[in-house]
């Protein structure tokens, strides 16, 4: 397994980690200050800065966009609006030369209790989006989310489900392995190996699971502060052939989002070297 301390270039900052503190322009400057070479960008911050300006800032800084966040929400009530918005997300990802567009697929449609139907909608809509993204060369990264989000954010909840879906959908789609969502899964090691054999691991996201977790969405921990054996899971991902970025992605309303952003980034880099 690689020693990450010898590979600072493999660190990626998901800018949601400092979303309350930094605009896109500030994040670009911050990455330069800390020697960070890759970022995951969010659409709202790009919209705030303006797409052309944002793309110029990122390009001029020589930053790689390993992940563009995000597309999906395929089960929204207005199907046509969701399709249009997802095609726009692909176009934006292309404008940044991003490695992939990350997909959070959506949960149950409003009023529905039929999760199987939601999963069918998701499969059909991703197939449609793939028809748009493939000719543009933009890969889609399907991100299974922890089952606690099945109702409202993503009805694809395990890596096995994501692998099965990718098998059906064909080329142009892969998976993002996020330790926060997947660490508990007894099938994780085998499914990571399966994803690796198919050459479809497009991202590896890290943060930590705090005990207790006080907010379903916004109480993620800094790597090393929780119960996830991040290094073990990275070992599986590397053994499966993944040699890409380790992306720090921490949504933390009451802790890290309230801290000095340079300290947050410094801590991320320290933990990247020591526990990831
Ligand atoms: Zn993630």
CSV table of C-alpha atoms and ligand atoms in Angstrom, one decimal:
chain,number,residue,atom,x,y,z
A,1,UNK,CA,0.0,0.0,0.0
A,2,UNK,CA,1.2,3.5,-0.8
A,3,UNK,CA,2.5,5.8,1.9
A,4,UNK,CA,0.3,8.8,1.4
A,5,UNK,CA,2.9,11.0,3.2
A,6,UNK,CA,5.0,10.5,0.1
A,7,UNK,CA,2.1,11.4,-2.2
A,8,UNK,CA,0.7,14.8,-1.3
A,9,UNK,CA,-0.5,15.1,-4.9
A,10,UNK,CA,-3.1,12.4,-4.4
A,11,UNK,CA,-5.0,14.6,-1.8
A,12,UNK,CA,-8.2,16.2,-3.1
A,13,UNK,CA,-10.2,18.8,-1.2
A,14,UNK,CA,-13.9,18.5,-1.5
A,15,UNK,CA,-14.7,22.2,-1.2
A,16,UNK,CA,-17.9,21.4,0.8
A,17,UNK,CA,-15.5,20.8,3.7
A,18,UNK,CA,-15.0,24.6,3.9
A,19,UNK,CA,-18.3,25.6,2.2
A,20,UNK,CA,-19.3,28.1,5.0
A,21,UNK,CA,-16.0,29.8,5.0
A,22,UNK,CA,-14.8,30.0,1.4
A,23,UNK,CA,-16.1,31.1,-1.9
A,24,UNK,CA,-14.8,29.3,-5.0
A,25,UNK,CA,-12.2,32.0,-5.5
A,26,UNK,CA,-11.1,31.7,-1.9
A,27,UNK,CA,-10.9,27.9,-2.2
A,28,UNK,CA,-8.7,28.2,-5.2
A,29,UNK,CA,-6.4,30.5,-3.4
A,30,UNK,CA,-6.5,28.3,-0.3
A,31,UNK,CA,-5.5,25.3,-2.3
A,32,UNK,CA,-2.5,27.2,-3.7
A,33,UNK,CA,-1.5,28.1,-0.1
A,34,UNK,CA,-1.6,24.6,1.1
A,35,UNK,CA,-0.1,22.9,-2.0
A,36,UNK,CA,-3.3,21.1,-2.9
A,37,UNK,CA,-3.5,20.0,-6.6
A,38,UNK,CA,-7.0,18.6,-6.9
A,39,UNK,CA,-10.5,19.7,-5.9
A,40,UNK,CA,-14.1,18.5,-5.9
A,41,UNK,CA,-16.3,21.4,-6.8
A,42,UNK,CA,-20.0,22.1,-6.1
A,43,UNK,CA,-22.4,23.6,-8.5
A,44,UNK,CA,-23.8,26.2,-6.2
A,45,UNK,CA,-20.4,27.7,-5.6
A,46,UNK,CA,-19.7,27.6,-9.4
A,47,UNK,CA,-23.0,29.4,-10.0
A,48,UNK,CA,-22.1,32.0,-7.5
A,49,UNK,CA,-18.8,32.7,-9.1
A,50,UNK,CA,-20.2,32.4,-12.7
A,51,UNK,CA,-19.3,29.3,-14.8
A,52,UNK,CA,-16.8,31.0,-17.1
A,53,UNK,CA,-15.0,32.9,-14.3
A,54,UNK,CA,-14.9,29.8,-12.1
A,55,UNK,CA,-13.5,27.6,-15.0
A,56,UNK,CA,-10.8,30.3,-15.7
A,57,UNK,CA,-9.8,30.6,-12.0
A,58,UNK,CA,-9.5,26.8,-11.6
A,59,UNK,CA,-7.6,26.4,-14.9
A,60,UNK,CA,-5.2,29.3,-14.2
A,61,UNK,CA,-4.4,27.8,-10.8
A,62,UNK,CA,-3.6,24.5,-12.5
A,63,UNK,CA,-6.1,22.7,-10.3
A,64,UNK,CA,-7.5,19.3,-11.3
A,65,UNK,CA,-11.2,18.8,-10.8
A,66,UNK,CA,-11.3,15.1,-9.9
A,67,UNK,CA,-15.0,15.3,-9.1
A,68,UNK,CA,-17.9,17.6,-10.0
A,69,UNK,CA,-20.7,17.7,-7.4
A,70,UNK,CA,-23.2,16.8,-8.4
A,71,UNK,CA,-25.9,15.4,-10.6
A,72,UNK,CA,-28.8,13.1,-9.8
A,73,UNK,CA,-32.0,13.6,-7.8
A,74,UNK,CA,-33.7,11.6,-10.6
A,75,UNK,CA,-36.9,11.0,-8.6
A,76,UNK,CA,-37.8,14.6,-8.4
A,77,UNK,CA,-41.5,15.4,-9.1
A,78,UNK,CA,-40.6,17.3,-12.3
A,79,UNK,CA,-38.8,14.7,-14.4
A,80,UNK,CA,-38.2,16.9,-17.4
A,81,UNK,CA,-36.7,19.7,-15.2
A,82,UNK,CA,-34.4,17.1,-13.5
A,83,UNK,CA,-33.3,15.8,-16.9
A,84,UNK,CA,-32.5,19.3,-18.1
A,85,UNK,CA,-30.6,20.1,-14.9
A,86,UNK,CA,-28.6,16.9,-15.2
A,87,UNK,CA,-27.6,17.7,-18.7
A,88,UNK,CA,-26.4,21.1,-17.6
A,89,UNK,CA,-24.4,19.5,-14.8
A,90,UNK,CA,-22.7,17.3,-17.4
A,91,UNK,CA,-21.9,20.4,-19.5
A,92,UNK,CA,-20.5,22.2,-16.5
A,93,UNK,CA,-18.3,19.2,-15.6
A,94,UNK,CA,-17.0,19.2,-19.2
A,95,UNK,CA,-16.2,22.9,-18.9
A,96,UNK,CA,-13.9,22.1,-15.9
A,97,UNK,CA,-12.4,19.1,-17.6
A,98,UNK,CA,-13.6,17.2,-14.5
A,99,UNK,CA,-12.7,13.5,-14.2
A,100,UNK,CA,-16.4,12.6,-13.4
A,101,UNK,CA,-19.8,14.0,-12.4
A,102,UNK,CA,-20.8,12.5,-9.1
A,103,UNK,CA,-24.4,11.3,-8.9
A,104,UNK,CA,-26.6,11.4,-5.8
A,105,UNK,CA,-29.6,9.6,-7.3
A,106,UNK,CA,-32.6,10.7,-5.2
A,107,UNK,CA,-34.8,8.9,-2.8
A,108,UNK,CA,-38.6,8.2,-2.9
A,109,UNK,CA,-40.7,10.5,-5.0
A,110,UNK,CA,-43.0,12.7,-2.8
A,111,UNK,CA,-45.8,10.7,-1.3
A,112,UNK,CA,-44.5,7.3,-2.5
A,113,UNK,CA,-43.7,4.3,-0.4
A,114,UNK,CA,-42.5,2.2,-3.3
A,115,UNK,CA,-38.7,2.1,-3.1
A,116,UNK,CA,-38.5,-0.6,-5.9
A,117,UNK,CA,-40.2,1.8,-8.2
A,118,UNK,CA,-37.9,4.6,-7.2
A,119,UNK,CA,-34.9,2.4,-8.1
A,120,UNK,CA,-36.4,1.6,-11.5
A,121,UNK,CA,-36.8,5.3,-12.2
A,122,UNK,CA,-33.2,5.9,-11.2
A,123,UNK,CA,-31.9,3.2,-13.5
A,124,UNK,CA,-34.0,4.5,-16.4
A,125,UNK,CA,-32.9,8.1,-15.9
A,126,UNK,CA,-29.2,7.3,-15.5
A,127,UNK,CA,-29.5,5.4,-18.8
A,128,UNK,CA,-30.9,8.5,-20.5
A,129,UNK,CA,-28.2,10.7,-18.9
A,130,UNK,CA,-25.5,8.3,-20.1
A,131,UNK,CA,-26.7,8.8,-23.7
A,132,UNK,CA,-25.9,12.5,-23.2
A,133,UNK,CA,-22.7,12.1,-21.3
A,134,UNK,CA,-21.0,9.4,-23.2
A,135,UNK,CA,-20.4,11.3,-26.5
A,136,UNK,CA,-19.0,14.2,-24.4
A,137,UNK,CA,-16.6,11.8,-22.7
A,138,UNK,CA,-17.9,12.7,-19.2
A,139,UNK,CA,-18.0,9.8,-16.8
A,140,UNK,CA,-20.8,9.4,-14.3
A,141,UNK,CA,-19.8,8.3,-10.8
A,142,UNK,CA,-22.7,6.6,-9.0
A,143,UNK,CA,-22.3,7.2,-5.2
A,144,UNK,CA,-24.2,4.8,-3.0
A,145,UNK,CA,-25.3,6.6,0.1
A,146,UNK,CA,-25.8,5.2,3.6
A,147,UNK,CA,-29.3,3.6,4.0
A,148,UNK,CA,-30.4,6.4,6.4
A,149,UNK,CA,-30.7,8.5,3.2
A,150,UNK,CA,-32.8,6.0,1.2
A,151,UNK,CA,-36.0,8.1,1.6
A,152,UNK,CA,-34.8,11.5,0.8
A,153,UNK,CA,-31.4,11.5,-1.0
A,154,UNK,CA,-30.5,8.2,-2.6
A,155,UNK,CA,-32.2,4.8,-2.9
A,156,UNK,CA,-28.9,3.2,-4.1
A,157,UNK,CA,-27.4,2.3,-0.7
A,158,UNK,CA,-24.8,-0.4,-1.1
A,159,UNK,CA,-21.9,-0.9,-3.4
A,160,UNK,CA,-23.4,-4.2,-4.5
A,161,UNK,CA,-26.5,-2.3,-5.7
A,162,UNK,CA,-24.3,0.2,-7.5
A,163,UNK,CA,-22.2,-2.5,-9.1
A,164,UNK,CA,-25.3,-4.3,-10.3
A,165,UNK,CA,-26.6,-1.1,-11.8
A,166,UNK,CA,-23.3,-0.3,-13.5
A,167,UNK,CA,-23.3,-3.9,-15.0
A,168,UNK,CA,-26.7,-3.2,-16.6
A,169,UNK,CA,-25.9,0.3,-17.8
A,170,UNK,CA,-22.7,-0.4,-19.6
A,171,UNK,CA,-19.7,1.9,-20.3
A,172,UNK,CA,-19.4,5.5,-19.1
A,173,UNK,CA,-20.5,4.9,-15.5
A,174,UNK,CA,-18.6,3.9,-12.4
A,175,UNK,CA,-18.8,4.2,-8.6
A,176,UNK,CA,-17.6,6.6,-6.0
A,177,UNK,CA,-16.5,4.7,-2.8
A,178,UNK,CA,-17.3,6.9,0.2
A,179,UNK,CA,-16.2,5.4,3.5
A,180,UNK,CA,-18.9,7.3,5.4
A,181,UNK,CA,-21.6,5.6,3.5
A,182,UNK,CA,-20.2,2.2,3.1
A,183,UNK,CA,-17.9,1.3,6.0
A,184,UNK,CA,-20.5,-0.8,7.8
A,185,UNK,CA,-21.3,-3.1,4.9
A,186,UNK,CA,-20.1,-6.7,5.5
A,187,UNK,CA,-19.9,-7.2,1.7
A,188,UNK,CA,-17.7,-4.1,1.2
A,189,UNK,CA,-14.4,-5.7,0.5
A,190,UNK,CA,-15.8,-8.1,-2.1
A,191,UNK,CA,-17.8,-5.4,-3.8
A,192,UNK,CA,-14.7,-3.1,-4.0
A,193,UNK,CA,-12.8,-5.9,-5.6
A,194,UNK,CA,-15.7,-6.5,-8.0
A,195,UNK,CA,-15.8,-2.8,-8.9
A,196,UNK,CA,-12.0,-2.8,-9.4
A,197,UNK,CA,-12.2,-5.8,-11.8
A,198,UNK,CA,-14.7,-3.8,-13.9
A,199,UNK,CA,-12.3,-0.8,-13.8
A,200,UNK,CA,-15.1,1.3,-12.5
A,201,UNK,CA,-13.8,2.9,-9.2
A,202,UNK,CA,-13.9,6.6,-10.0
A,203,UNK,CA,-13.5,8.1,-6.6
A,204,UNK,CA,-12.6,7.5,-3.0
A,205,UNK,CA,-14.1,9.9,-0.4
A,206,UNK,CA,-13.0,10.1,3.2
A,207,UNK,CA,-14.3,11.5,6.4
A,208,UNK,CA,-15.3,9.7,9.6
A,209,UNK,CA,-18.3,8.3,11.5
A,210,UNK,CA,-18.7,10.0,14.9
A,211,UNK,CA,-20.2,8.3,17.9
A,212,UNK,CA,-22.8,9.6,18.6
A,213,UNK,CA,-23.7,11.2,15.3
A,214,UNK,CA,-26.1,14.1,16.1
A,215,UNK,CA,-27.2,15.1,12.6
A,216,UNK,CA,-28.0,12.7,9.8
A,217,UNK,CA,-26.5,15.0,7.2
A,218,UNK,CA,-24.2,17.6,8.7
A,219,UNK,CA,-22.3,15.8,11.5
A,220,UNK,CA,-19.5,14.1,9.6
A,221,UNK,CA,-16.2,13.7,11.4
A,222,UNK,CA,-12.6,14.6,10.5
A,223,UNK,CA,-10.7,11.5,9.5
A,224,UNK,CA,-9.3,9.8,12.6
A,225,UNK,CA,-12.0,11.2,14.9
A,226,UNK,CA,-14.5,8.4,14.5
A,227,UNK,CA,-14.8,4.6,14.1
A,228,UNK,CA,-14.0,4.0,10.4
A,229,UNK,CA,-10.9,2.0,9.6
A,230,UNK,CA,-10.1,4.3,6.7
A,231,UNK,CA,-6.7,2.8,5.9
A,232,UNK,CA,-8.1,-0.7,5.8
A,233,UNK,CA,-10.7,0.4,3.2
A,234,UNK,CA,-8.1,2.3,1.2
A,235,UNK,CA,-6.1,-0.9,1.2
A,236,UNK,CA,-9.0,-2.7,-0.4
A,237,UNK,CA,-9.5,0.1,-3.0
A,238,UNK,CA,-5.8,0.1,-3.9
A,239,UNK,CA,-5.7,-3.7,-4.1
A,240,UNK,CA,-8.6,-3.3,-6.5
A,241,UNK,CA,-6.4,-1.2,-8.8
A,242,UNK,CA,-7.5,2.3,-7.8
A,243,UNK,CA,-4.7,4.8,-7.9
A,244,UNK,CA,-6.6,8.0,-7.9
A,245,UNK,CA,-7.4,10.8,-5.4
A,246,UNK,CA,-8.3,10.5,-1.8
A,247,UNK,CA,-11.0,13.1,-1.4
A,248,UNK,CA,-11.7,14.7,1.9
A,249,UNK,CA,-15.4,15.5,2.2
A,250,UNK,CA,-16.6,16.7,5.6
A,251,UNK,CA,-20.1,18.2,6.1
A,252,UNK,CA,-19.9,19.5,9.7
A,253,UNK,CA,-22.3,22.3,10.6
A,254,UNK,CA,-21.4,22.6,14.3
A,255,UNK,CA,-17.7,21.9,14.2
A,256,UNK,CA,-15.5,22.2,11.1
A,257,UNK,CA,-17.7,24.7,9.3
A,258,UNK,CA,-17.2,27.0,12.2
A,259,UNK,CA,-13.4,26.9,12.3
A,260,UNK,CA,-10.7,28.8,10.6
A,261,UNK,CA,-10.6,27.3,7.1
A,262,UNK,CA,-6.8,27.2,6.9
A,263,UNK,CA,-6.8,25.2,10.1
A,264,UNK,CA,-9.5,22.9,8.7
A,265,UNK,CA,-7.4,22.3,5.6
A,266,UNK,CA,-4.2,21.8,7.6
A,267,UNK,CA,-5.9,19.2,9.8
A,268,UNK,CA,-7.3,17.4,6.7
A,269,UNK,CA,-3.8,17.2,5.2
A,270,UNK,CA,-2.3,15.9,8.5
A,271,UNK,CA,-5.0,13.3,8.9
A,272,UNK,CA,-4.6,12.3,5.2
A,273,UNK,CA,-1.0,11.5,5.9
A,274,UNK,CA,-1.6,9.9,9.3
A,275,UNK,CA,-4.8,7.9,9.2
A,276,UNK,CA,-6.0,7.6,5.6
B,1,LIG,ZN1,-18.9,11.3,-1.1
